[in-house]
XYZ file of C-alpha atoms in Angstrom:
651
model
C -109.441 147.163 43.953
C -108.289 148.392 40.930
C -110.833 150.479 40.024
C -110.952 152.274 44.056
C -107.287 152.733 43.850
C -107.085 155.084 40.779
C -110.324 157.189 42.456
C -107.958 157.718 45.530
C -104.830 159.188 43.384
C -107.081 160.852 41.334
C -108.911 162.305 44.259
C -105.093 163.023 45.645
C -104.157 164.382 42.642
C -106.892 166.863 42.513
C -107.136 168.150 46.029
C -102.989 169.101 45.348
C -104.506 171.126 42.283
C -107.225 172.933 43.625
C -104.981 173.627 46.881
C -102.401 175.105 43.561
C -105.177 177.383 41.687
C -106.173 178.704 45.385
C -102.824 179.670 46.474
C -102.634 181.268 42.197
C -105.307 183.424 43.408
C -104.714 184.489 46.581
C -100.761 185.631 45.380
C -103.122 187.503 42.521
C -105.657 188.992 44.951
C -101.879 189.983 46.719
C -100.463 191.759 43.705
C -103.872 193.670 42.541
C -102.939 195.292 46.195
C -99.633 196.902 45.109
C -101.304 200.459 44.853
C -100.555 203.297 46.714
C -101.141 203.266 50.389
C -102.203 206.426 51.655
C -103.543 207.047 55.789
C -106.946 207.811 55.963
C -106.396 211.098 57.166
C -104.696 211.933 54.083
C -107.505 211.143 52.900
C -110.042 213.531 54.332
C -107.675 216.039 53.612
C -108.039 215.159 49.370
C -111.616 215.451 49.408
C -112.417 218.148 50.959
C -109.481 219.976 48.564
C -111.839 218.693 45.849
C -109.600 215.681 44.573
C -111.438 212.633 44.859
C -113.435 211.482 42.724
C -114.961 207.941 43.989
C -114.383 205.851 46.648
C -115.640 201.910 46.609
C -115.704 200.860 50.040
C -115.553 196.942 50.181
C -115.499 195.224 53.913
C -112.185 197.857 55.408
C -110.443 198.206 52.317
C -111.462 201.876 50.408
C -109.859 202.560 47.336
C -110.051 206.191 46.241
C -110.335 207.361 42.709
C -108.807 210.700 42.372
C -109.869 213.422 39.714
C -106.301 213.316 37.584
C -106.928 209.117 37.219
C -104.815 208.111 39.842
C -106.380 205.985 42.149
C -104.613 205.133 45.697
C -105.734 202.853 48.885
C -106.974 203.581 52.520
C -108.075 201.502 55.406
C -109.907 202.484 57.780
C -109.830 201.165 60.711
C -112.673 201.916 62.849
C -116.426 199.518 62.375
C -118.747 202.146 61.520
C -119.634 203.280 57.895
C -117.503 205.682 55.701
C -119.577 208.408 56.211
C -119.413 209.082 59.464
C -115.776 207.889 59.548
C -115.201 211.198 57.175
C -117.524 213.471 59.600
C -115.319 212.290 62.604
C -112.000 213.753 60.702
C -113.481 217.305 59.349
C -115.104 216.546 55.948
C -117.806 219.182 55.008
C -121.488 217.969 54.807
C -121.863 219.251 51.118
C -118.954 216.638 50.440
C -120.867 214.039 51.754
C -124.631 215.514 51.031
C -126.313 216.343 47.928
C -124.667 219.312 47.140
C -122.943 219.742 43.349
C -119.464 218.985 45.268
C -120.305 215.153 46.511
C -118.080 212.898 46.012
C -119.248 209.236 44.965
C -119.556 206.805 47.322
C -119.770 202.802 46.360
C -120.172 200.323 48.684
C -119.441 196.429 47.934
C -119.839 193.626 49.709
C -116.149 192.326 50.244
C -114.954 189.232 47.769
C -114.904 185.766 49.241
C -111.166 185.241 48.329
C -110.478 188.371 49.620
C -111.467 187.984 52.940
C -109.286 184.801 52.737
C -105.865 185.746 50.968
C -104.550 186.411 54.500
C -105.359 182.725 55.555
C -104.059 181.342 52.122
C -100.913 182.941 52.153
C -100.072 181.550 55.230
C -101.500 177.633 54.595
C -101.092 177.040 51.200
C -97.175 176.442 51.440
C -97.071 174.664 54.273
C -100.351 172.061 52.716
C -98.497 172.507 49.391
C -95.418 170.887 50.729
C -97.120 167.743 52.432
C -98.822 166.960 49.100
C -95.493 166.847 47.666
C -94.159 164.780 50.216
C -97.474 162.444 50.333
C -97.302 161.960 46.116
C -93.044 160.984 46.824
C -93.676 158.346 48.869
C -96.664 156.693 46.747
C -94.391 156.769 44.167
C -91.705 155.051 45.945
C -93.781 152.556 46.576
C -93.726 150.830 42.960
C -97.275 149.319 41.706
C -99.322 149.030 45.456
C -98.840 152.768 45.627
C -99.090 152.364 49.340
C -97.505 155.370 51.274
C -95.744 153.950 54.687
C -95.952 150.402 53.411
C -92.955 148.953 53.303
C -93.659 146.087 55.349
C -96.674 144.682 53.751
C -96.056 141.439 51.510
C -96.161 141.968 48.063
C -97.162 138.754 46.972
C -99.478 138.098 44.368
C -102.524 135.852 45.474
C -104.598 133.248 43.424
C -107.977 132.862 44.450
C -108.157 129.201 43.249
C -111.823 129.200 42.123
C -111.657 129.489 38.434
C -107.761 127.334 38.798
C -105.768 128.613 34.769
C -103.299 125.467 35.455
C -103.693 121.645 36.503
C -101.929 118.496 36.690
C -102.948 118.262 32.578
C -101.036 120.756 32.472
C -97.907 119.402 34.234
C -96.373 116.838 31.526
C -93.124 114.808 31.435
C -93.259 114.862 36.028
C -95.823 111.982 37.056
C -93.298 110.570 39.584
C -93.305 113.872 41.478
C -97.350 114.582 40.470
C -98.006 111.438 42.791
C -95.872 112.884 45.868
C -97.277 116.153 45.664
C -101.260 114.431 44.944
C -101.321 114.342 49.101
C -100.672 117.462 49.818
C -103.709 118.048 47.144
C -105.567 115.376 48.925
C -104.726 117.064 52.197
C -106.302 120.229 51.395
C -109.522 118.719 49.793
C -110.010 116.503 52.745
C -107.816 117.162 55.820
C -110.211 115.117 57.869
C -108.940 111.753 56.206
C -105.164 112.514 57.708
C -106.519 113.981 60.707
C -108.399 110.898 62.314
C -105.611 108.278 61.364
C -103.573 111.099 63.115
C -101.073 111.427 60.576
C -98.943 115.315 59.802
C -99.271 116.819 56.530
C -96.047 118.170 55.548
C -95.640 121.586 56.610
C -93.283 122.425 53.729
C -92.423 121.395 50.152
C -89.537 121.889 48.560
C -88.885 121.482 44.660
C -85.327 120.994 44.144
C -84.296 120.740 40.024
C -82.620 122.683 37.745
C -83.534 125.718 35.949
C -87.028 124.692 33.676
C -88.114 121.722 34.697
C -91.262 123.556 35.416
C -90.928 123.534 39.424
C -93.338 126.832 39.493
C -95.977 125.943 36.989
C -95.934 122.209 39.270
C -96.812 124.500 42.335
C -99.595 126.360 40.698
C -101.127 123.250 39.539
C -101.267 121.904 43.369
C -103.400 125.202 43.888
C -105.646 124.630 40.923
C -105.886 121.761 41.763
C -106.417 122.167 45.497
C -108.376 124.508 44.457
C -107.103 127.123 47.073
C -106.149 130.633 47.215
C -102.810 131.183 45.905
C -99.894 133.487 47.482
C -96.367 133.709 45.072
C -94.291 135.101 45.798
C -89.684 135.437 44.933
C -87.422 135.371 47.305
C -85.619 138.555 46.395
C -88.596 140.730 46.962
C -88.175 140.220 50.205
C -85.281 141.782 50.818
C -85.458 145.656 49.520
C -82.189 148.675 51.650
C -84.319 149.449 54.827
C -83.752 147.335 58.117
C -86.729 145.015 59.028
C -88.621 145.172 56.079
C -87.630 141.304 54.772
C -89.403 139.997 58.054
C -91.894 142.199 58.679
C -92.754 141.582 54.651
C -92.401 137.338 56.154
C -94.721 137.944 59.108
C -97.455 139.936 56.591
C -97.540 137.352 54.208
C -98.185 134.027 56.504
C -100.665 136.489 58.441
C -102.548 136.667 54.976
C -102.186 133.063 54.373
C -103.749 132.104 57.869
C -106.610 134.866 57.497
C -107.407 132.212 53.512
C -106.341 129.436 54.735
C -106.719 126.581 53.654
C -103.984 127.830 51.110
C -100.637 127.750 50.041
C -98.109 130.340 49.667
C -94.748 129.167 47.365
C -91.671 131.509 47.534
C -89.661 131.039 44.343
C -85.939 131.028 44.579
C -85.857 130.236 47.921
C -81.761 130.541 47.789
C -82.213 134.804 47.296
C -82.815 134.575 51.613
C -82.945 130.654 52.528
C -78.901 130.655 51.987
C -76.733 129.284 54.707
C -75.729 131.488 58.252
C -72.884 133.328 59.085
C -71.185 132.735 55.545
C -72.135 136.339 54.682
C -69.806 139.346 54.008
C -71.652 140.687 56.723
C -71.704 138.463 59.381
C -74.520 136.832 60.846
C -76.654 140.377 61.736
C -77.889 141.117 58.061
C -81.208 141.630 56.426
C -81.312 138.477 54.536
C -80.198 136.902 57.171
C -82.809 138.271 59.420
C -85.113 137.339 56.681
C -84.729 134.092 56.777
C -84.892 133.818 60.458
C -88.197 135.040 60.601
C -89.253 131.905 57.997
C -88.083 129.360 60.532
C -90.369 131.234 63.161
C -93.331 131.967 60.832
C -92.795 127.993 60.074
C -92.493 126.460 64.036
C -95.491 128.917 64.250
C -97.970 127.049 61.874
C -100.824 125.147 64.107
C -101.874 122.077 63.250
C -105.327 123.274 61.917
C -104.844 126.120 59.926
C -104.432 123.876 56.705
C -101.408 126.382 55.571
C -98.643 124.762 53.285
C -95.400 126.091 51.899
C -93.705 125.503 48.694
C -90.997 126.783 47.645
C -88.209 126.588 44.993
C -84.828 126.445 44.125
C -82.016 124.994 41.662
C -79.219 124.898 44.303
C -80.506 123.095 47.495
C -76.808 122.807 48.160
C -76.463 126.405 49.837
C -79.524 125.892 51.836
C -79.639 126.863 55.435
C -79.940 123.148 57.322
C -82.453 124.500 59.617
C -84.533 125.414 56.608
C -84.535 121.614 55.229
C -85.163 120.084 58.786
C -87.722 117.663 59.521
C -90.777 119.668 60.853
C -90.137 123.165 57.861
C -89.427 120.936 54.377
C -90.145 117.601 55.282
C -90.933 116.691 51.998
C -88.240 117.478 49.559
C -89.343 116.875 45.232
C -86.685 116.052 42.643
C -88.401 117.726 39.485
C -85.237 116.209 37.083
C -85.019 116.405 32.527
C -87.891 114.083 31.501
C -86.948 111.114 29.550
C -87.872 111.005 25.954
C -91.458 109.527 26.839
C -91.745 112.463 29.119
C -90.889 114.951 25.982
C -92.558 113.506 24.097
C -95.985 114.188 26.516
C -94.819 117.789 27.095
C -94.378 118.474 23.759
C -98.276 117.455 23.375
C -99.063 119.937 25.872
C -97.293 122.892 24.353
C -98.664 121.699 20.905
C -102.562 122.162 22.363
C -104.443 124.711 20.575
C -101.557 125.041 17.592
C -102.306 123.724 13.559
C -99.940 120.780 13.588
C -99.313 119.248 9.940
C -100.054 115.405 9.505
C -96.791 114.482 9.310
C -95.715 116.144 12.589
C -94.665 112.807 14.376
C -93.435 114.608 17.963
C -91.668 111.065 19.158
C -89.619 111.684 16.540
C -88.698 115.443 17.558
C -88.962 114.112 21.707
C -85.740 111.146 20.432
C -83.784 114.039 18.846
C -83.391 116.517 21.965
C -81.914 114.122 25.314
C -81.099 116.958 27.505
C -84.215 119.443 26.733
C -85.706 120.820 30.473
C -89.654 122.128 30.015
C -88.728 125.177 29.360
C -86.707 124.073 26.047
C -89.389 122.591 24.497
C -91.604 125.215 25.488
C -89.176 127.474 22.954
C -88.609 124.988 20.563
C -92.631 124.818 19.455
C -92.585 128.799 20.257
C -89.814 128.907 17.319
C -91.413 125.839 15.323
C -94.965 128.717 14.814
C -92.965 131.365 14.271
C -91.328 130.321 11.848
C -94.388 128.768 9.803
C -96.300 132.015 10.214
C -93.193 133.425 9.243
C -93.738 131.339 5.425
C -96.481 131.875 5.486
C -97.903 128.564 6.437
C -101.528 127.859 7.725
C -99.965 125.063 9.945
C -96.838 123.708 11.712
C -94.304 121.325 9.780
C -91.768 118.609 10.691
C -89.645 120.969 8.739
C -90.266 124.560 11.101
C -90.198 121.785 14.398
C -86.825 120.440 13.040
C -84.911 123.405 12.174
C -86.496 125.450 15.746
C -84.182 122.028 17.540
C -81.057 123.480 15.061
C -82.268 127.525 16.263
C -82.796 126.860 20.281
C -79.582 125.019 20.128
C -76.899 126.928 18.286
C -78.804 130.412 16.901
C -80.057 131.281 13.851
C -78.470 130.568 10.590
C -76.142 133.214 9.723
C -75.407 132.383 5.025
C -74.383 136.068 4.986
C -71.660 135.875 7.205
C -68.669 136.575 4.653
C -66.243 133.241 4.808
C -62.675 133.025 2.294
C -62.270 130.108 0.528
C -59.495 128.878 2.528
C -61.727 129.582 5.771
C -64.128 127.963 4.440
C -61.888 124.850 3.229
C -60.134 124.586 7.138
C -63.918 124.505 8.760
C -64.876 121.500 5.917
C -61.548 119.278 6.811
C -62.133 120.166 10.956
C -65.919 119.140 10.913
C -64.637 116.468 8.741
C -62.370 115.541 11.231
C -64.534 115.337 14.513
C -67.349 112.929 12.241
C -65.180 110.259 10.842
C -62.978 109.918 14.058
C -66.948 109.950 15.703
C -68.379 107.054 13.459
C -64.778 104.702 14.116
C -65.389 104.554 17.464
C -67.807 102.553 18.775
C -68.831 103.736 22.112
C -69.028 107.455 20.593
C -72.625 108.750 20.065
C -73.990 108.667 16.332
C -73.051 111.433 14.384
C -76.645 113.195 13.317
C -75.549 116.198 11.001
C -72.395 117.629 9.936
C -72.646 121.173 8.682
C -70.681 124.513 8.247
C -73.087 126.847 8.084
C -72.381 129.300 10.148
C -74.977 129.978 13.546
C -74.747 132.063 16.248
C -71.456 132.015 17.605
C -70.161 129.344 15.782
C -68.397 128.555 12.048
C -69.793 125.513 11.737
C -70.941 122.112 13.508
C -70.952 118.468 14.438
C -73.998 116.774 15.641
C -73.767 113.628 17.505
C -77.615 112.068 18.743
C -77.461 109.221 21.588
C -79.232 106.864 21.276
C -81.234 106.259 24.277
C -81.153 108.726 27.161
C -78.126 108.203 29.250
C -77.582 108.646 33.203
C -73.695 106.563 33.568
C -70.861 106.677 31.649
C -67.913 104.717 31.293
C -64.622 105.227 30.675
C -64.183 103.595 27.471
C -66.379 105.859 26.114
C -64.492 109.185 28.055
C -61.524 108.496 26.327
C -63.102 107.719 22.562
C -65.561 111.327 22.940
C -61.632 112.905 24.109
C -60.351 111.557 20.419
C -63.725 112.679 19.232
C -63.378 116.127 20.482
C -59.216 116.165 19.222
C -60.857 115.212 15.787
C -60.815 118.866 14.300
C -57.321 119.439 15.146
C -55.971 116.916 14.380
C -57.856 116.686 10.694
C -55.786 120.389 10.477
C -52.568 119.411 11.013
C -52.432 116.183 8.687
C -54.384 118.240 6.114
C -52.789 121.720 5.976
C -49.452 121.441 7.886
C -51.151 123.529 10.968
C -53.094 124.736 13.320
C -55.647 127.229 13.866
C -57.092 128.352 17.000
C -60.698 126.834 15.982
C -59.902 124.369 18.812
C -59.842 126.707 21.222
C -63.425 125.353 22.923
C -61.691 121.714 22.117
C -58.545 121.625 23.830
C -60.853 123.126 27.060
C -63.206 120.952 27.183
C -60.553 117.215 26.351
C -58.642 119.655 29.164
C -61.489 120.067 31.674
C -62.811 115.707 31.645
C -59.199 114.658 31.383
C -58.624 116.058 34.906
C -62.000 115.347 36.006
C -61.151 111.823 35.168
C -58.184 111.580 37.207
C -58.839 114.033 40.445
C -63.095 113.483 40.519
C -63.888 110.231 38.952
C -61.280 107.505 39.999
C -60.630 106.571 36.288
C -56.313 106.925 36.221
C -54.644 103.169 37.102
C -52.351 104.817 38.456
C -53.644 107.419 41.208
C -55.574 105.213 41.942
C -59.644 105.605 42.865
C -59.266 108.047 44.467
C -60.930 112.230 45.246
C -58.261 114.878 45.025
C -58.753 118.231 45.842
C -61.628 119.813 47.979
C -63.689 122.352 46.383
C -64.551 126.260 48.244
C -67.283 127.596 47.645
C -68.466 131.315 49.207
C -72.019 130.620 49.760
C -73.209 133.963 49.400
C -72.298 134.458 46.143
C -73.143 131.273 45.253
C -69.972 129.944 43.220
C -66.895 127.820 43.319
C -63.815 130.077 44.138
C -60.680 127.862 44.354
C -59.678 124.757 45.618
C -57.823 123.105 47.957
C -55.146 120.574 47.588
C -55.785 117.816 49.999
C -52.293 116.118 48.807
C -48.357 117.120 48.158
C -46.394 119.111 45.072
C -45.472 114.820 43.999
C -49.114 114.249 43.822
C -49.743 117.675 41.877
C -46.625 116.579 39.331
C -48.388 112.934 39.300
C -51.596 113.535 38.608
C -50.598 116.286 35.667
C -48.644 113.696 33.900
C -51.748 110.719 34.167
C -54.090 113.735 32.370
C -51.341 114.393 29.893
C -51.182 110.807 28.959
C -55.141 110.495 29.035
C -55.273 113.378 26.198
C -51.782 112.099 24.261
C -53.261 108.679 23.899
C -56.717 109.948 22.417
C -54.677 112.502 20.188
C -52.641 109.369 18.988
C -55.914 107.973 18.728
C -57.614 109.834 16.887
C -54.576 110.967 14.662
C -54.023 107.015 13.707
C -58.227 107.005 12.125
C -57.756 110.279 10.482
C -54.159 108.908 8.589
C -56.129 105.608 7.771
C -58.709 106.740 6.364
C -57.626 110.065 5.048
C -59.033 109.597 1.457
C -62.696 109.246 3.102
C -61.647 112.495 5.261
C -61.080 114.376 1.930
C -64.174 113.055 0.124
C -65.923 113.873 3.096
C -64.191 117.822 3.039
C -65.473 117.528 -0.169
C -68.930 117.671 -0.364
C -69.186 119.395 3.114
C -67.714 122.313 0.446
C -70.563 121.928 -2.123
C -73.481 121.208 0.166
C -72.486 122.564 3.370
C -74.695 120.420 5.203
C -74.923 116.332 5.749
C -77.476 114.353 7.982
C -77.146 111.296 9.098
C -78.197 109.067 6.164
C -76.211 111.148 3.228
C -72.853 111.106 6.222
C -72.930 106.897 6.156
C -73.333 106.526 2.514
C -69.631 107.266 2.247
C -68.839 103.965 4.854
C -71.811 101.462 2.610
C -69.417 98.464 1.576
C -65.863 99.655 3.052
C -64.481 96.759 5.063
C -64.132 96.168 7.869
C -66.662 98.564 9.187
C -69.808 97.827 10.004
C -73.068 99.704 8.988
C -74.753 101.690 11.163
C -78.702 101.511 11.773
C -80.580 104.884 11.175
C -82.795 105.467 13.643
C -86.610 108.011 12.873
C -84.595 110.738 13.883
C -81.903 110.102 11.064
C -83.677 110.885 8.620
C -82.890 113.900 5.984
C -83.116 116.938 7.823
C -83.577 115.482 10.976
C -83.760 117.187 14.496
C -80.145 117.721 16.150
C -79.212 117.808 19.573
C -77.920 120.194 21.789
C -74.320 122.255 22.201
C -71.980 121.336 24.552
C -68.324 119.490 23.592
C -67.847 117.631 26.487
C -69.848 114.443 26.518
C -72.780 114.687 29.883
C -75.008 111.672 30.559
C -78.216 113.313 30.044
C -77.201 115.862 27.405
C -75.986 115.172 23.597
C -72.858 116.756 22.450
C -71.856 119.106 19.516
C -68.669 119.725 18.531
C -68.453 123.920 17.740
C -66.339 124.872 14.228
C -63.303 126.898 13.939
C -63.771 130.249 15.747
C -62.501 133.918 14.108
C -59.478 135.123 16.032
C -59.022 137.636 18.164
C -58.505 141.008 17.563
C-alpha cells in the first residue's frame, strides 16, 4: 500500500516537472522569434534588389538572411510554395531560376515544438496553477496525503492475524482481564451467547489513572481474539473544518462493519465525550456534533455485526451521561493501581529479554514501590538498564534498580550543585527533624532513607515507606503525619532560632490536609461529620475553578479555627518530640553532614538501646541502598510520602 502511494506521488511530481519543462521550451521558442519582422511584399522587393542571400522556409514562417549578414523574419499567408508566392509578387525568374543571381531557398519541415508553441503558451499556465493547487491540498492532508479526504477516518488498523500483545503481556490486573475475557469469547464464539439469548456489551469503558495499562489492555483483547483492531485518539476526530468529526466517525464505523468481527478502540474519549451544553460555544460546537454522531453509531449497531467499541479515559466523571447509559457503554472496567503482587508481576513482564544478575529480587523492588503504576515500573526497569550500560555492566543488578527508583521519583543526583556549609547544615537539621518526628510517632510510615544530596529541584529528602499497601487512613495517622511534615521547620527554629523558606511545600500540604480533615473527611469533633463547600468544575476546561460556600460566615470562621487548632497541635507535638530528643537530633544531623545519606538500618542504629523506644523490625526493603518510595509530602492511601528539603529562595 505504501509503495503504491509512493508511485502515485512520484508520478504527480514527474508530470508537473514535464509541464514546467514544456512551458520553458515554448517560452524559449517564443523568445527566438524576436527578430525583425517584415512584410512578404518587402521580402519580394529585397529579393529583386539583390539584397537577399538565403531564405529558409519552415511551414508558413520565413527566415531571410541578408547579404549584409542581418536576419529578418516574415510569413507567407497562402498555402502555395515560396516560389509561387514570390513570382506572384513580381520576383524575376532569374532570381528564382538557374541564373548566377539566384538566391538560395531552403525548405525545412516545421518543428513539433514550433507548432505546439502557441497551444502550450495558452494552456501551460493553467496546468501549472492546477498542479500547484493539488500539491498544496495533498500536503495539507498530512501523512495520508489524500486530497479531499478530510472526512476519512485516521484510525490505525491492526489486522490481528499476527498479534503482538496478548493477556500474557498485561500483568497486575487479573480482575480486569477476567471481565474482558467475555469480550474475547464473544468475538471468537458469538453463537455461544446467541444461543442463550445473551447480548454482548456494545461498549466497554476502561477507567483508571494514567499509566495503568488501559491502552495495553485494549490491544491485548484484540490479540487474544485475533480480529482487526481500529485504534484512534479522541482528539483526532475534531479539526478546524465543520463536520469533519462526524464524518470521520461515520467512516470509522463503516470500515469496522466491513471488517467485522473487529474492535474499535478510542483512546482518551473524554476529548469528544464531555458533557454536552457546557462549552463556551453553546450546544452546537463541533465537538458535540462529533459526540452526537458517536451516540447514533453506537445505537445503530446491528446485533449481528460483531463490532465492539472499547474506550479509555481517566476522567469518567466528565463524560456525558448519554454515553454511559446501558446499550452504549454497558460495562465499565476499572484499571486501578496494582498492589505489591501486581507490581511484581508487572516487573517480571518488563524484565523479559533483559539480562539480570542473580541477586536481583523483584519482590523487594515491588515492596519498595507502592503507588507505582505500570508506566512507572516500565520506566524504572528502563532507567536501570541505562545505568547498567553507563557502568559498562553486562547485566542489570540490584544497585541499578534501586537507584532507578530514586531517579524516577526525585530525578538524578546533582552533586555538582554548590551549597555553602551553613546551608548544608540547615538542610541536615531539616531532614533530621522530619525523620526523628516520624520515627517517634507510631502511626507514621517508617523512615527508609534520609539524604541531603540534591535531586531534581529538591536539595534533600526524607523518604518513608508503608509496610503494607493502604487504602484507608485514620484520623490519628493524619494528625501524626502533619507533625512529621512540620518537623523540618520546627528543627530549624529550635536549633537556629530562625526559619527559612525551605518548608514552603510542607506548609502548603499541611494546610490543605488540615482543611480537608475538617471540610471533607468529617474529622473535626466540633464541626461534626459533615462536608462543607461544593466544588464547581468547568467541564470544558476539565478542572475545578472554585468552591461554592454552602455555609455561613460564622461557620467559615469556625472552620478556620478548627484548621488552626489541628495545625497548632501538630506543630506543638513536633516541638515536644524534638525538644525531648534534641541530642539525638544533633547526632543524626552530624552524621548526615559526614555521609550525606542514611539508609533505614543506619538510621535505626541511633535508637538502639534507648529506653522507652521500642526497636523497629527491618524488612527486606530496609537493607542498605534499598529502593525508596515516591515523592509527595502529604500522606496518601496509595502512595508513600517524601518530605523534600528546603528550596532556594526565589530571586
